[in-house]
XYZ file of C-alpha atoms in Angstrom:
540
model
C 140.102 113.443 117.496
C 140.282 116.382 115.385
C 140.151 116.991 112.238
C 141.306 118.829 110.125
C 143.190 119.530 107.261
C 146.437 118.321 107.057
C 145.944 114.952 109.526
C 146.128 111.702 108.839
C 143.503 108.809 109.004
C 146.503 106.337 108.027
C 148.518 106.664 104.552
C 145.708 109.451 103.515
C 146.087 113.470 104.158
C 143.229 115.460 104.962
C 143.023 117.705 102.740
C 139.696 120.339 102.863
C 135.975 118.803 103.542
C 133.578 118.628 100.963
C 130.379 117.853 102.118
C 128.729 116.666 106.261
C 125.542 114.938 106.436
C 123.561 112.932 109.032
C 126.353 109.727 109.226
C 129.500 111.677 108.535
C 131.454 114.437 106.745
C 133.345 113.502 103.700
C 136.707 114.952 103.039
C 139.346 115.693 99.908
C 142.034 113.437 101.249
C 145.353 112.893 98.494
C 146.801 109.637 98.682
C 151.216 108.994 98.483
C 151.066 105.530 97.743
C 148.858 105.978 95.053
C 149.655 109.128 93.797
C 145.872 110.178 93.876
C 143.407 111.920 94.777
C 140.117 110.018 96.717
C 137.288 111.422 98.631
C 137.513 109.598 102.095
C 133.583 109.463 104.516
C 134.072 109.470 108.438
C 131.971 108.629 111.298
C 130.569 111.763 112.841
C 132.426 111.883 116.496
C 128.958 112.861 117.551
C 126.783 109.557 116.021
C 130.045 107.919 117.944
C 129.528 108.989 121.195
C 125.993 108.167 121.284
C 125.730 104.712 123.821
C 126.350 101.639 121.447
C 126.503 104.228 118.646
C 130.060 103.319 118.644
C 129.860 99.504 117.919
C 126.630 99.820 115.950
C 127.718 102.418 113.564
C 131.191 101.703 112.588
C 129.595 97.380 112.027
C 127.184 98.841 109.958
C 129.753 101.235 108.777
C 132.366 98.297 107.168
C 129.624 95.472 106.487
C 127.768 97.824 104.241
C 130.972 99.661 103.137
C 132.374 96.147 101.659
C 129.129 94.988 99.856
C 128.882 99.101 98.048
C 132.478 98.319 96.766
C 131.207 95.143 94.571
C 129.753 98.130 93.187
C 130.828 98.734 89.601
C 129.319 100.933 87.210
C 130.096 103.789 85.168
C 127.089 106.160 87.464
C 128.190 104.919 90.707
C 130.995 106.045 92.930
C 133.556 103.713 93.277
C 134.763 102.589 96.931
C 137.828 102.181 97.686
C 138.461 100.861 100.703
C 137.632 100.666 104.212
C 139.535 101.728 107.426
C 140.743 102.492 110.771
C 142.671 104.772 112.566
C 142.998 105.788 116.342
C 139.081 104.661 116.164
C 137.915 106.273 112.942
C 136.386 104.824 110.855
C 136.204 106.038 107.662
C 135.085 104.846 103.979
C 137.442 105.981 100.924
C 136.119 107.131 98.218
C 137.169 107.548 93.649
C 136.690 111.554 93.881
C 134.319 113.017 91.590
C 134.923 116.632 89.957
C 132.195 117.695 89.067
C 128.750 119.299 90.787
C 125.535 118.158 93.187
C 123.127 118.086 90.999
C 120.715 120.402 93.389
C 123.187 123.057 92.463
C 122.581 122.444 88.775
C 118.825 122.850 89.022
C 116.846 125.968 88.581
C 114.183 126.957 90.442
C 112.038 126.285 87.003
C 113.632 122.724 86.988
C 115.654 121.934 84.151
C 116.311 121.584 80.029
C 114.017 117.549 79.919
C 116.748 116.664 77.541
C 118.976 116.994 80.503
C 116.179 115.473 82.355
C 115.603 112.498 80.454
C 119.849 111.709 80.727
C 119.475 112.700 84.211
C 116.699 109.797 85.127
C 118.290 107.320 83.154
C 122.118 107.780 83.909
C 120.933 106.960 87.641
C 117.983 104.674 87.186
C 120.869 102.815 85.776
C 123.073 103.013 88.911
C 120.590 101.622 90.831
C 119.480 98.765 88.937
C 122.840 97.756 88.694
C 123.032 97.369 92.658
C 119.890 96.258 93.138
C 120.477 93.300 91.332
C 123.370 92.409 93.200
C 121.297 93.055 96.321
C 122.059 96.444 97.397
C 119.519 99.260 97.837
C 121.507 103.375 98.241
C 118.319 103.352 101.283
C 119.199 107.606 100.271
C 119.639 108.942 96.794
C 118.840 112.566 96.687
C 120.146 115.239 94.621
C 122.949 116.021 97.139
C 123.889 112.277 96.792
C 124.364 112.141 93.022
C 127.456 113.820 91.130
C 127.769 115.983 87.884
C 130.834 115.319 85.907
C 132.018 117.976 84.101
C 131.371 115.581 80.682
C 127.665 116.079 82.037
C 127.641 112.169 83.758
C 125.750 111.309 87.005
C 127.428 109.907 89.277
C 125.338 108.899 92.162
C 127.286 108.115 95.813
C 126.823 106.998 98.976
C 125.603 103.346 97.659
C 124.572 101.402 100.738
C 125.793 103.937 103.225
C 122.994 105.814 104.424
C 121.582 105.068 107.849
C 117.990 103.329 108.567
C 115.688 106.158 110.334
C 115.150 104.163 113.992
C 112.242 103.262 115.112
C 111.752 105.216 117.740
C 112.553 108.908 115.618
C 109.490 106.858 112.750
C 106.824 107.127 114.890
C 108.035 110.137 116.953
C 107.587 111.954 113.050
C 103.670 110.488 112.681
C 102.546 112.508 116.034
C 104.008 116.043 116.226
C 106.251 118.280 115.873
C 107.678 118.447 118.732
C 108.081 114.759 119.375
C 110.541 114.169 117.200
C 114.478 113.362 117.964
C 117.409 114.417 115.992
C 114.760 116.869 113.609
C 116.794 118.605 111.895
C 119.463 115.790 111.555
C 116.376 113.904 109.699
C 115.001 116.631 107.078
C 117.912 116.277 104.859
C 116.853 113.412 103.534
C 113.356 113.767 104.601
C 111.200 114.789 101.207
C 112.834 111.561 99.642
C 111.701 108.826 102.285
C 108.773 106.197 101.017
C 105.800 106.246 102.980
C 106.996 102.589 104.555
C 109.966 103.973 105.074
C 108.537 106.940 107.355
C 106.350 104.500 109.345
C 110.477 102.771 110.523
C 109.761 99.116 108.039
C 112.732 98.554 106.049
C 114.138 100.760 103.261
C 113.397 98.192 99.493
C 114.299 98.749 96.011
C 111.348 99.850 95.724
C 112.062 102.561 98.054
C 114.438 102.845 96.207
C 111.745 103.989 93.155
C 109.810 106.048 95.439
C 113.129 108.299 96.169
C 113.714 108.218 92.065
C 109.966 109.344 91.370
C 111.189 111.651 93.890
C 114.328 113.063 91.742
C 112.498 113.581 88.338
C 110.501 115.707 90.438
C 112.456 117.909 91.664
C 115.096 118.382 88.262
C 111.736 118.539 86.222
C 109.977 121.496 87.810
C 113.004 122.619 90.457
C 110.693 121.666 93.881
C 109.806 118.161 95.861
C 106.163 116.861 95.507
C 106.048 116.947 99.383
C 106.566 120.050 101.318
C 105.732 121.546 104.702
C 107.539 124.623 106.997
C 108.131 121.615 109.793
C 109.626 117.751 109.199
C 106.443 116.709 110.992
C 104.223 118.357 107.811
C 106.943 116.834 105.264
C 106.123 113.613 106.931
C 102.395 114.196 107.186
C 102.637 115.044 104.064
C 104.337 112.151 102.309
C 102.606 109.685 104.117
C 98.502 111.045 103.646
C 98.703 113.519 100.713
C 99.014 113.486 96.480
C 101.887 115.729 95.094
C 101.394 119.169 93.242
C 101.009 119.252 90.199
C 103.889 118.410 88.437
C 105.038 122.056 86.244
C 102.603 122.044 83.429
C 104.812 121.765 80.070
C 106.223 118.141 80.670
C 104.810 115.814 79.074
C 101.996 114.095 80.281
C 104.482 111.007 80.108
C 106.419 111.973 82.405
C 103.876 112.787 85.255
C 103.183 109.167 84.365
C 105.968 108.165 84.965
C 106.894 109.991 88.269
C 102.955 109.710 89.784
C 103.676 105.477 89.456
C 107.165 106.015 90.834
C 104.961 107.863 93.630
C 102.688 105.252 94.923
C 102.525 105.289 98.006
C 101.868 101.529 98.575
C 105.026 99.856 97.557
C 103.376 96.994 95.549
C 101.280 99.725 93.518
C 105.074 100.797 91.708
C 106.980 99.879 89.369
C 108.289 95.829 89.587
C 111.624 96.860 89.064
C 113.429 100.042 88.524
C 114.519 98.986 84.968
C 110.609 100.012 84.086
C 111.572 103.139 84.712
C 114.545 103.215 82.519
C 112.719 101.866 79.798
C 109.746 104.599 80.133
C 111.617 107.340 79.913
C 114.317 105.412 76.305
C 110.143 105.901 75.226
C 110.099 108.746 75.382
C 113.983 110.095 75.093
C 113.441 108.198 72.092
C 112.250 110.158 68.637
C 111.257 106.944 67.289
C 110.165 104.872 70.469
C 107.259 103.593 68.465
C 108.961 102.296 64.730
C 107.491 104.324 62.333
C 106.002 102.867 58.780
C 109.189 102.493 56.050
C 110.037 105.955 54.793
C 108.458 108.601 57.721
C 111.667 110.521 58.707
C 111.299 111.992 62.194
C 111.094 115.875 61.957
C 114.227 116.887 63.872
C 116.289 116.129 66.545
C 115.538 118.814 69.089
C 113.535 117.149 71.967
C 110.796 119.649 73.503
C 108.100 118.359 75.895
C 106.107 119.490 73.489
C 108.089 116.802 70.260
C 108.583 114.268 73.922
C 104.971 114.364 74.949
C 103.727 113.548 71.162
C 105.492 110.255 71.797
C 105.072 109.918 75.513
C 101.308 108.897 74.686
C 101.099 105.764 72.299
C 104.559 104.694 74.992
C 104.073 104.419 78.291
C 101.769 102.049 79.222
C 101.685 103.402 82.851
C 99.463 106.591 80.956
C 97.351 105.122 78.279
C 95.739 101.112 76.938
C 96.084 100.500 73.598
C 93.484 98.604 71.708
C 94.654 96.957 68.485
C 92.132 95.851 65.899
C 94.513 93.722 64.424
C 95.831 90.615 66.072
C 99.138 89.988 64.209
C 101.915 92.577 64.276
C 103.441 94.392 61.217
C 107.291 94.885 60.422
C 108.935 97.925 58.890
C 111.107 97.512 56.285
C 114.219 97.968 58.859
C 112.577 94.428 60.503
C 111.993 96.217 63.764
C 107.874 95.201 64.780
C 106.103 98.114 65.185
C 102.567 98.679 66.372
C 99.094 97.196 64.474
C 97.200 100.280 63.999
C 97.362 101.009 67.498
C 93.271 102.757 68.142
C 93.748 105.237 72.316
C 90.848 104.082 74.568
C 92.750 106.054 77.854
C 94.071 109.492 77.752
C 93.771 110.178 81.976
C 96.700 111.776 83.989
C 98.025 108.758 86.485
C 98.713 104.574 86.120
C 95.975 102.436 84.570
C 96.978 98.559 84.726
C 95.359 95.256 85.223
C 93.245 95.124 82.035
C 90.471 92.815 81.972
C 88.421 91.892 78.707
C 84.767 90.677 78.243
C 83.907 87.412 77.561
C 82.344 88.840 73.991
C 85.980 91.350 74.115
C 83.596 94.583 73.290
C 84.544 96.035 77.455
C 86.710 96.746 79.380
C 87.104 96.546 82.846
C 91.410 97.747 85.444
C 92.307 99.723 87.785
C 93.603 103.624 87.696
C 94.605 105.890 90.088
C 94.067 109.051 88.330
C 90.955 110.205 91.364
C 93.670 109.464 94.161
C 93.157 106.149 95.197
C 92.629 103.047 93.113
C 89.339 102.238 91.034
C 88.027 100.224 88.770
C 87.411 101.389 85.391
C 84.978 100.172 83.099
C 85.212 100.920 78.893
C 83.810 100.274 76.227
C 86.583 100.615 72.462
C 84.807 103.139 69.702
C 82.349 104.288 72.973
C 81.646 106.558 75.508
C 84.438 107.455 77.982
C 85.331 105.538 80.764
C 83.206 105.157 83.795
C 84.140 105.305 87.193
C 82.187 102.488 88.937
C 83.738 102.524 92.413
C 83.491 105.380 93.273
C 82.274 105.117 96.093
C 84.856 103.246 97.817
C 87.450 105.820 99.157
C 90.161 102.865 100.131
C 91.523 100.548 96.635
C 89.606 98.842 94.419
C 91.652 96.224 92.144
C 92.180 93.117 90.079
C 89.489 93.057 88.285
C 87.846 89.878 86.845
C 84.653 89.170 83.753
C 82.864 86.317 85.115
C 82.521 83.824 82.123
C 78.476 85.032 81.189
C 80.477 88.940 81.350
C 77.581 89.567 83.534
C 79.514 90.241 86.489
C 83.137 91.489 87.846
C 84.966 90.756 90.501
C 87.262 92.551 92.547
C 89.226 93.185 94.975
C 88.875 95.664 97.973
C 90.326 96.296 101.070
C 86.499 98.236 102.053
C 86.279 95.952 105.044
C 89.244 93.486 105.350
C 91.905 93.611 102.724
C 91.274 90.197 101.157
C 87.781 91.364 100.771
C 86.008 90.107 97.466
C 83.292 91.751 95.939
C 81.442 91.565 91.970
C 79.565 94.629 90.666
C 77.156 94.945 86.955
C 79.986 96.066 84.769
C 76.113 99.071 83.554
C 76.926 100.104 87.760
C 75.575 100.416 90.697
C 75.675 98.432 94.405
C 79.003 95.787 94.569
C 78.257 93.195 96.063
C 80.587 91.703 98.843
C 81.062 87.422 98.921
C 83.634 86.281 100.244
C 86.784 87.026 101.732
C 90.530 85.661 101.471
C 92.525 85.298 103.891
C 94.684 88.266 103.105
C 95.895 90.211 100.999
C 95.643 88.931 97.542
C 96.068 89.890 94.115
C 95.870 87.859 90.624
C 91.601 87.622 91.692
C 90.400 84.731 88.202
C 87.151 83.199 87.863
C 86.860 78.881 88.480
C 84.582 76.686 87.832
C 82.312 78.214 85.312
C 81.899 81.418 87.142
C 81.003 79.233 91.254
C 84.911 79.830 92.700
C 87.026 82.416 91.817
C 90.749 82.048 92.765
C 93.664 84.328 93.753
C 97.293 84.736 95.270
C 97.382 85.126 98.718
C 100.046 87.739 100.836
C 101.362 87.731 96.824
C 105.383 89.032 99.316
C 105.519 86.279 101.040
C 106.117 84.667 103.894
C 103.314 82.156 103.577
C 101.954 82.214 99.800
C 99.407 79.748 99.131
C 96.522 79.894 96.079
C 93.238 80.292 97.490
C 89.426 79.565 96.032
C 86.687 80.442 97.574
C 83.097 79.514 96.354
C 80.903 81.726 95.807
C 78.161 80.804 96.727
C 78.654 79.220 100.747
C 82.025 81.404 100.843
C 84.476 78.331 101.626
C 87.839 78.378 101.359
C 90.556 76.511 100.268
C 94.138 75.988 99.861
C 96.687 74.701 97.490
C 100.221 75.075 97.969
C 102.501 76.612 95.389
C 106.133 74.453 95.492
C 108.616 76.685 95.147
C 112.762 77.571 95.939
C 111.711 81.194 97.063
C 108.757 82.342 99.909
C 107.486 84.879 97.213
C 104.540 83.381 94.430
C 103.810 85.431 91.195
C 101.654 86.653 88.472
C 99.300 82.980 89.294
C 97.425 82.154 85.953
C 94.927 78.812 85.256
C 95.145 76.983 81.840
C 91.393 77.701 80.737
C 90.541 73.982 81.638
C 91.609 74.941 85.247
C 93.453 71.718 85.417
C 96.684 73.171 86.072
C 98.135 76.252 87.114
C 101.526 78.816 86.042
C 103.046 80.578 88.686
C 106.397 83.151 88.781
C 109.063 82.252 91.781
C 111.211 85.015 93.043
C 112.954 86.207 95.595
C 110.724 89.751 95.566
C 108.343 90.761 92.990
C 111.470 93.309 92.274
C 114.168 90.055 91.391
C 116.270 89.951 88.021
C 115.552 85.674 88.650
C 112.322 84.628 88.373
C 110.959 80.827 87.523
C 108.014 79.338 86.047
C 105.991 76.926 87.918
C 103.251 74.772 86.698
C 100.606 72.573 89.054
C 98.972 70.440 88.519
C 96.034 71.261 90.307
C 94.200 67.860 90.682
C 97.211 66.871 92.958
C 99.104 69.168 93.998
C 102.455 67.842 92.025
C 104.151 70.503 90.649
C 106.809 70.511 87.938
C 109.467 73.728 87.297
C 109.713 75.093 83.780
C 112.876 77.272 83.435
C 116.192 76.905 85.556
C 115.586 79.748 87.347
C 118.516 81.607 86.058
C 117.153 84.879 84.344
C 113.835 86.532 84.607
C 111.577 84.140 83.170
C 108.045 85.634 84.113
C 104.208 86.191 82.916
C 103.088 83.237 82.230
C 99.392 83.170 79.749
C 97.827 80.185 78.144
C 96.886 79.490 74.975
C 93.207 79.505 74.140
C 93.823 75.672 73.965
């Protein structure tokens, strides 16, 4: 069926073609019934003509458009209905006046206030969709329209076609082997590494694409470039992104770097965390100020934004609070009590573990391009990388009860390997291995055992306990309603285990559970109707 201005698809009259992508063409159209202008996305003829393409593409189009039609958010383009006319499937959406974000980004990037405003709105749209089980899968600057009022509208939720397995495998081989390369390049620059490997897109894949978009808005270019599709794919899979413009603050760079972590589990757990970090940078008073102190002005520049980011973005720095009691300003808003900045490196710093005497801390950081264990002494010498000998991932540091060793997880031999080392340096020593990839490492039984969550992203997540002297493993089942367990915390007397039960790391709903370690019985501590996570035991 040839589509030209004046062609009718059901009740709709096509007015003009607005654009085309890998899955379909978009037209401006008129709805005579409701007397309104709409946008209509029509499946490409060439996509429909491929073997089994009609059935798979149309079924997916119907299914996902219906899912996307449930989204009702000011930053999401509304889907009105799905239709079919003479075998041609189409989706009717709201017609959004404005310009694509891609057309508004200058060579040196947008002004900082625009980057933060649009980034926050886009993150808000993603959070709304993720909470309803919908992943975008094709977020890019061309799929965001900026209205004349300055509002970002995200298009095509859930409608982007996932790269076929054959295409994903070809991208990792040679340029000549890429089927339909021209169809892939449009979105290739925004694809997460796991999607390029042929894995299903997830909410964390959207977070990667949001990181690319933030980078693009701030710098006017994409973080991963190349002359061919193969070059771009190789850069995404292996290379660190080229530096963002030096005029952006450390805090903003930390947000982007966190979004662009190669491993999905190393990114933000939820897109709402990205939104919160952006809002913190946006606010002149993100860290509450003492009573009587007024901001010097309201004009936002990257210089001013950078001054606040060093205090409020946890991914960029680690703070040491000298007084445990939070102070409250005259307004009643809690504020930090005498924070002292310990680190200032660009990158993500997390997994903080304090030594038993409280004089040193260990943490994991990706500031060198891979995850390492760093040790710092507040008020002392600068932090030191204690696992620089390994080019892979070293994570989840845990101090031994006597403070003489730090245990950590490493992929030096296998994903579940456990090593120990002196906090003062030296060659790490392997003491055993969990049966699969693990997280939330901690010591038990006076330092004779190590425990961790194994396979924390499911489907068979358990707690494993490793006897350090013999390497023997024993398993502890963690009951729950879903396939995932996260945030493992043992009680100080080691008789109970608290953990969170959730459908995924991105879940908006989590349920807290308490396990009796001796008999394996478990009790739900929360109703599972809200996001209840991050359990922590008091010393007693």
